[in-house]
Amino acid sequence: MRPPERVVVTGVGAISALGLTARALWDALREGHDGFGAIELAEADTLRFTGGAQVRGFDPAHHFDAKQLPLLDRFAQLGLVAAREAIVDAGIEFTPDLRLRCAVVTGCAAGGQASIQQVYDDLWRDGRHRAPVLTIPRFIPNALASHVCMEIGATGPSFTLSTACASSNHAIGHAFWMVRNRQADLAVTGGSESPFNIGHLKAWEAMRVVAVDTCRPFSKERTGMILGEAGAMLVLEPLSRALARGARIYAEIIGFGMSADAHHITQ
């Protein structure tokens, strides 16, 4: 029986409140910047909290053509831009065999909230009687995984995990397991979220868990969390394959585990 594969990270991509690329994110973190600011939303003044970590300066038209754009909710746009960056960064050349053996595993808790909000606006505010025809493929949480597969022609395992704030960590962990156990020769994995529409923010407001000032993890004076949006993706592959093709290796993943607190619905 062959031993498990060693699994390494050979590509990274990110778009966040700290910048529109993984490099910009890393530089901002090193310099101690944060991405928090006043929420840019028409109805923001009706909220109890005013701050969030929004992606600013992002123009979808620079990344997607007129045919593709109507198919993509903002959460999928962010994730797909990050996936593209990670794949280019890894220098992957997709052969027919690699497409067949490539896994795409993403995490997403909320799905296409902007598309859901649009349906409510159309029906209850504007008095229309039909939802936009592309609402379902836009808001389903696995939309990102599907679009990544279609873009690179990957026909291997493709799925999305939705486990609240742990969604993308769980996605990366499952992708790691698949590469380690030779169920896939390559994995594109990560996740994205975009929660900034009034209905979704009002739901968070009702829980009273969002900070009214800023995010201060591990501080006993903290007043809550801060919502943000982003996309972040990795390329994972066996160490032997990465070495054989001369890939740059960022890190090795040596283990992954999951557990549940079995304690409280929100804590």
Tab-separated table of C-alpha atoms in Angstrom:
chain	number	residue	atom	x	y	z
A	1	MET	CA	0.000	0.000	0.000
A	2	ARG	CA	1.441	3.363	-1.020
A	3	PRO	CA	1.841	6.033	1.668
A	4	PRO	CA	-0.352	9.167	1.480
A	5	GLU	CA	0.819	11.995	-0.734
A	6	ARG	CA	2.444	15.054	0.819
A	7	VAL	CA	0.323	18.059	-0.147
A	8	VAL	CA	1.641	21.542	-0.898
A	9	VAL	CA	0.242	24.951	-1.818
A	10	THR	CA	1.548	26.142	-5.186
A	11	GLY	CA	-0.883	28.953	-6.044
A	12	VAL	CA	-2.645	31.695	-4.117
A	13	GLY	CA	-5.256	34.239	-5.101
A	14	ALA	CA	-7.262	36.754	-3.094
A	15	ILE	CA	-9.443	39.811	-3.405
A	16	SER	CA	-10.439	41.537	-0.181
A	17	ALA	CA	-10.963	44.784	1.649
A	18	LEU	CA	-7.159	44.967	1.922
A	19	GLY	CA	-6.590	44.885	-1.818
A	20	LEU	CA	-7.568	43.402	-5.154
A	21	THR	CA	-4.797	40.779	-5.282
A	22	ALA	CA	-3.106	38.331	-2.931
A	23	ARG	CA	0.051	40.456	-3.039
A	24	ALA	CA	-1.885	43.562	-1.994
A	25	LEU	CA	-3.492	41.622	0.852
A	26	TRP	CA	-0.133	40.360	2.097
A	27	ASP	CA	1.515	43.763	1.909
A	28	ALA	CA	-1.359	45.389	3.822
A	29	LEU	CA	-1.188	42.734	6.541
A	30	ARG	CA	2.557	43.158	6.905
A	31	GLU	CA	2.117	46.916	7.276
A	32	GLY	CA	-0.613	46.517	9.893
A	33	HIS	CA	-3.488	47.958	7.871
A	34	ASP	CA	-7.108	46.954	8.278
A	35	GLY	CA	-9.866	46.996	5.698
A	36	PHE	CA	-12.669	48.361	7.867
A	37	GLY	CA	-14.640	51.392	6.776
A	38	ALA	CA	-18.096	52.897	6.595
A	39	ILE	CA	-20.526	50.570	4.823
A	40	GLU	CA	-21.244	51.805	1.310
A	41	LEU	CA	-24.942	51.022	0.968
A	42	ALA	CA	-27.901	53.309	0.375
A	43	GLU	CA	-29.734	52.050	3.464
A	44	ALA	CA	-26.656	51.925	5.734
A	45	ASP	CA	-27.950	54.749	7.931
A	46	THR	CA	-30.780	52.473	9.127
A	47	LEU	CA	-28.329	50.007	10.683
A	48	ARG	CA	-27.182	49.886	14.296
A	49	PHE	CA	-23.601	49.281	13.145
A	50	THR	CA	-21.876	51.323	10.450
A	51	GLY	CA	-18.598	49.555	9.670
A	52	GLY	CA	-17.652	46.644	7.450
A	53	ALA	CA	-14.806	45.221	5.398
A	54	GLN	CA	-16.020	45.776	1.849
A	55	VAL	CA	-14.020	45.211	-1.334
A	56	ARG	CA	-13.595	48.693	-2.776
A	57	GLY	CA	-12.474	49.691	-6.251
A	58	PHE	CA	-13.588	46.399	-7.835
A	59	ASP	CA	-15.117	46.745	-11.306
A	60	PRO	CA	-16.669	43.447	-12.468
A	61	ALA	CA	-16.665	44.665	-16.076
A	62	HIS	CA	-12.862	44.514	-16.049
A	63	HIS	CA	-13.009	40.770	-15.331
A	64	PHE	CA	-16.140	39.443	-17.035
A	65	ASP	CA	-17.677	39.979	-20.454
A	66	ALA	CA	-21.263	40.986	-21.125
A	67	LYS	CA	-22.379	37.358	-21.558
A	68	GLN	CA	-20.828	36.075	-18.339
A	69	LEU	CA	-21.609	38.942	-15.998
A	70	PRO	CA	-25.401	38.350	-15.724
A	71	LEU	CA	-24.684	34.795	-14.529
A	72	LEU	CA	-22.573	35.855	-11.558
A	73	ASP	CA	-23.625	37.163	-8.164
A	74	ARG	CA	-20.982	39.298	-6.474
A	75	PHE	CA	-19.858	36.454	-4.186
A	76	ALA	CA	-19.100	34.304	-7.241
A	77	GLN	CA	-17.350	37.195	-8.993
A	78	LEU	CA	-14.970	37.629	-6.065
A	79	GLY	CA	-14.237	33.916	-5.820
A	80	LEU	CA	-13.699	33.466	-9.539
A	81	VAL	CA	-11.256	36.388	-9.717
A	82	ALA	CA	-9.305	34.842	-6.827
A	83	ALA	CA	-9.346	31.407	-8.488
A	84	ARG	CA	-7.975	32.848	-11.717
A	85	GLU	CA	-5.139	34.513	-9.822
A	86	ALA	CA	-4.281	31.301	-7.952
A	87	ILE	CA	-4.240	29.186	-11.116
A	88	VAL	CA	-2.013	31.657	-12.982
A	89	ASP	CA	0.226	31.928	-9.916
A	90	ALA	CA	0.632	28.153	-9.806
A	91	GLY	CA	1.517	27.994	-13.510
A	92	ILE	CA	-0.894	25.129	-14.141
A	93	GLU	CA	-1.226	23.793	-17.683
A	94	PHE	CA	-4.432	21.789	-17.862
A	95	THR	CA	-4.188	18.626	-19.909
A	96	PRO	CA	-7.238	16.403	-20.576
A	97	ASP	CA	-6.078	13.973	-17.870
A	98	LEU	CA	-5.499	16.737	-15.328
A	99	ARG	CA	-8.938	18.239	-16.008
A	100	LEU	CA	-10.430	14.825	-15.307
A	101	ARG	CA	-8.484	14.504	-12.048
A	102	CYS	CA	-8.881	18.104	-10.797
A	103	ALA	CA	-11.110	18.728	-7.777
A	104	VAL	CA	-12.817	22.069	-7.147
A	105	VAL	CA	-13.937	22.470	-3.537
A	106	THR	CA	-15.303	25.767	-2.237
A	107	GLY	CA	-16.837	27.098	0.944
A	108	CYS	CA	-19.715	29.552	1.193
A	109	ALA	CA	-22.134	30.232	4.034
A	110	ALA	CA	-24.579	32.724	2.549
A	111	GLY	CA	-24.552	32.312	-1.229
A	112	GLY	CA	-25.749	35.044	-3.553
A	113	GLN	CA	-27.389	37.440	-1.136
A	114	ALA	CA	-27.430	40.284	-3.661
A	115	SER	CA	-29.466	38.141	-6.049
A	116	ILE	CA	-31.935	37.197	-3.328
A	117	GLN	CA	-32.303	40.852	-2.346
A	118	GLN	CA	-33.003	41.697	-6.006
A	119	VAL	CA	-35.906	39.240	-6.070
A	120	TYR	CA	-37.436	40.821	-2.957
A	121	ASP	CA	-36.988	44.299	-4.396
A	122	ASP	CA	-38.601	43.280	-7.691
A	123	LEU	CA	-41.590	41.540	-6.090
A	124	TRP	CA	-42.353	43.601	-2.989
A	125	ARG	CA	-40.946	47.053	-3.745
A	126	ASP	CA	-41.421	47.391	-7.488
A	127	GLY	CA	-44.588	45.301	-7.809
A	128	ARG	CA	-43.286	42.915	-10.435
A	129	HIS	CA	-44.812	39.451	-10.668
A	130	ARG	CA	-41.821	37.419	-11.836
A	131	ALA	CA	-38.321	36.862	-10.497
A	132	PRO	CA	-35.313	37.327	-12.795
A	133	VAL	CA	-34.829	34.114	-14.763
A	134	LEU	CA	-31.230	33.593	-13.613
A	135	THR	CA	-31.943	33.997	-9.886
A	136	ILE	CA	-31.395	30.339	-8.964
A	137	PRO	CA	-28.025	29.817	-10.728
A	138	ARG	CA	-26.849	33.147	-9.313
A	139	PHE	CA	-27.647	32.599	-5.644
A	140	ILE	CA	-26.906	28.893	-5.073
A	141	PRO	CA	-23.818	28.584	-2.828
A	142	ASN	CA	-22.089	26.159	-5.209
A	143	ALA	CA	-22.166	28.680	-8.074
A	144	LEU	CA	-18.503	29.537	-7.534
A	145	ALA	CA	-17.363	25.916	-7.771
A	146	SER	CA	-19.443	25.430	-10.913
A	147	HIS	CA	-18.032	28.502	-12.639
A	148	VAL	CA	-14.451	27.561	-11.771
A	149	CYS	CA	-15.043	24.113	-13.274
A	150	MET	CA	-16.516	25.549	-16.444
A	151	GLU	CA	-13.716	28.071	-16.836
A	152	ILE	CA	-10.860	25.555	-16.560
A	153	GLY	CA	-12.730	22.543	-17.940
A	154	ALA	CA	-12.374	20.555	-14.711
A	155	THR	CA	-14.600	17.457	-14.689
A	156	GLY	CA	-13.430	15.885	-11.434
A	157	PRO	CA	-15.141	16.190	-8.033
A	158	SER	CA	-16.805	19.562	-7.514
A	159	PHE	CA	-18.746	20.586	-4.416
A	160	THR	CA	-19.337	23.319	-1.852
A	161	LEU	CA	-19.389	23.132	1.927
A	162	SER	CA	-21.570	25.457	3.986
A	163	THR	CA	-20.632	25.467	7.659
A	164	ALA	CA	-20.967	29.129	8.634
A	165	CYS	CA	-17.632	30.817	9.348
A	166	ALA	CA	-15.760	27.519	8.954
A	167	SER	CA	-16.971	26.896	5.376
A	168	SER	CA	-13.784	27.723	3.479
A	169	ASN	CA	-11.510	26.091	6.063
A	170	HIS	CA	-13.552	22.926	5.718
A	171	ALA	CA	-13.368	23.189	1.921
A	172	ILE	CA	-9.571	23.469	2.010
A	173	GLY	CA	-9.381	20.564	4.446
A	174	HIS	CA	-11.492	18.287	2.268
A	175	ALA	CA	-9.481	19.248	-0.807
A	176	PHE	CA	-6.313	18.414	1.132
A	177	TRP	CA	-7.710	14.998	2.047
A	178	MET	CA	-8.603	14.296	-1.592
A	179	VAL	CA	-5.118	15.124	-2.882
A	180	ARG	CA	-3.406	13.306	-0.014
A	181	ASN	CA	-5.473	10.148	-0.638
A	182	ARG	CA	-4.999	10.312	-4.438
A	183	GLN	CA	-8.659	10.981	-5.150
A	184	ALA	CA	-7.492	14.050	-7.091
A	185	ASP	CA	-4.198	15.054	-8.703
A	186	LEU	CA	-4.864	18.764	-8.148
A	187	ALA	CA	-7.356	20.860	-6.199
A	188	VAL	CA	-8.551	24.435	-6.581
A	189	THR	CA	-10.050	25.338	-3.233
A	190	GLY	CA	-11.081	28.223	-0.997
A	191	GLY	CA	-14.221	30.302	-0.860
A	192	SER	CA	-15.964	33.636	-1.007
A	193	GLU	CA	-18.718	35.664	0.627
A	194	SER	CA	-20.475	38.969	-0.051
A	195	PRO	CA	-23.027	39.838	2.645
A	196	PHE	CA	-23.555	43.547	1.980
A	197	ASN	CA	-27.224	43.997	1.183
A	198	ILE	CA	-29.766	45.468	3.529
A	199	GLY	CA	-31.854	42.359	4.170
A	200	HIS	CA	-28.848	40.249	5.134
A	201	LEU	CA	-27.330	43.015	7.263
A	202	LYS	CA	-30.631	43.539	9.088
A	203	ALA	CA	-30.634	39.848	9.983
A	204	TRP	CA	-27.159	40.200	11.491
A	205	GLU	CA	-28.244	43.350	13.285
A	206	ALA	CA	-31.098	41.445	14.901
A	207	MET	CA	-28.634	38.994	16.460
A	208	ARG	CA	-26.687	41.862	18.082
A	209	VAL	CA	-23.338	40.194	17.441
A	210	VAL	CA	-21.829	42.831	15.113
A	211	ALA	CA	-19.450	45.332	16.707
A	212	VAL	CA	-20.496	48.979	16.701
A	213	ASP	CA	-16.855	50.105	16.640
A	214	THR	CA	-14.266	47.713	15.213
A	215	CYS	CA	-12.998	44.138	15.216
A	216	ARG	CA	-10.804	43.315	18.222
A	217	PRO	CA	-10.364	39.545	18.486
A	218	PHE	CA	-9.184	38.204	21.849
A	219	SER	CA	-9.801	41.558	23.568
A	220	LYS	CA	-11.979	41.448	26.661
A	221	GLU	CA	-13.303	44.876	25.609
A	222	ARG	CA	-14.518	43.672	22.212
A	223	THR	CA	-18.132	44.417	21.305
A	224	GLY	CA	-18.592	41.851	18.556
A	225	MET	CA	-17.537	40.788	15.086
A	226	ILE	CA	-17.269	42.734	11.820
A	227	LEU	CA	-18.733	41.507	8.555
A	228	GLY	CA	-16.567	41.418	5.469
A	229	GLU	CA	-16.554	40.227	1.876
A	230	ALA	CA	-13.751	38.562	-0.038
A	231	GLY	CA	-12.644	35.736	-2.271
A	232	ALA	CA	-9.588	33.605	-1.553
A	233	MET	CA	-8.416	30.480	-3.363
A	234	LEU	CA	-5.485	28.054	-3.266
A	235	VAL	CA	-4.043	25.484	-5.631
A	236	LEU	CA	-3.075	22.249	-3.867
A	237	GLU	CA	-1.073	19.439	-5.422
A	238	PRO	CA	1.163	16.530	-4.401
A	239	LEU	CA	4.671	17.493	-3.416
A	240	SER	CA	6.120	15.036	-5.947
A	241	ARG	CA	4.194	16.632	-8.822
A	242	ALA	CA	5.122	20.163	-7.720
A	243	LEU	CA	8.824	19.267	-7.536
A	244	ALA	CA	8.735	17.500	-10.892
A	245	ARG	CA	7.423	20.556	-12.693
A	246	GLY	CA	9.582	23.029	-10.786
A	247	ALA	CA	6.661	24.804	-9.106
A	248	ARG	CA	7.089	27.437	-6.423
A	249	ILE	CA	5.926	25.975	-3.110
A	250	TYR	CA	4.379	28.323	-0.560
A	251	ALA	CA	3.660	25.822	2.188
A	252	GLU	CA	2.951	22.206	3.018
A	253	ILE	CA	-0.316	21.151	4.639
A	254	ILE	CA	0.432	18.360	7.075
A	255	GLY	CA	-2.960	17.768	8.665
A	256	PHE	CA	-6.572	18.771	9.027
A	257	GLY	CA	-9.292	17.971	11.528
A	258	MET	CA	-12.828	18.980	12.399
A	259	SER	CA	-14.869	18.986	15.577
A	260	ALA	CA	-18.143	20.419	16.858
A	261	ASP	CA	-18.720	22.227	20.158
A	262	ALA	CA	-22.236	20.754	20.554
A	263	HIS	CA	-22.966	23.724	22.780
A	264	HIS	CA	-24.983	26.664	21.447
A	265	ILE	CA	-26.712	27.756	18.244
A	266	THR	CA	-24.595	30.931	17.832
A	267	GLN	CA	-21.735	30.743	20.358
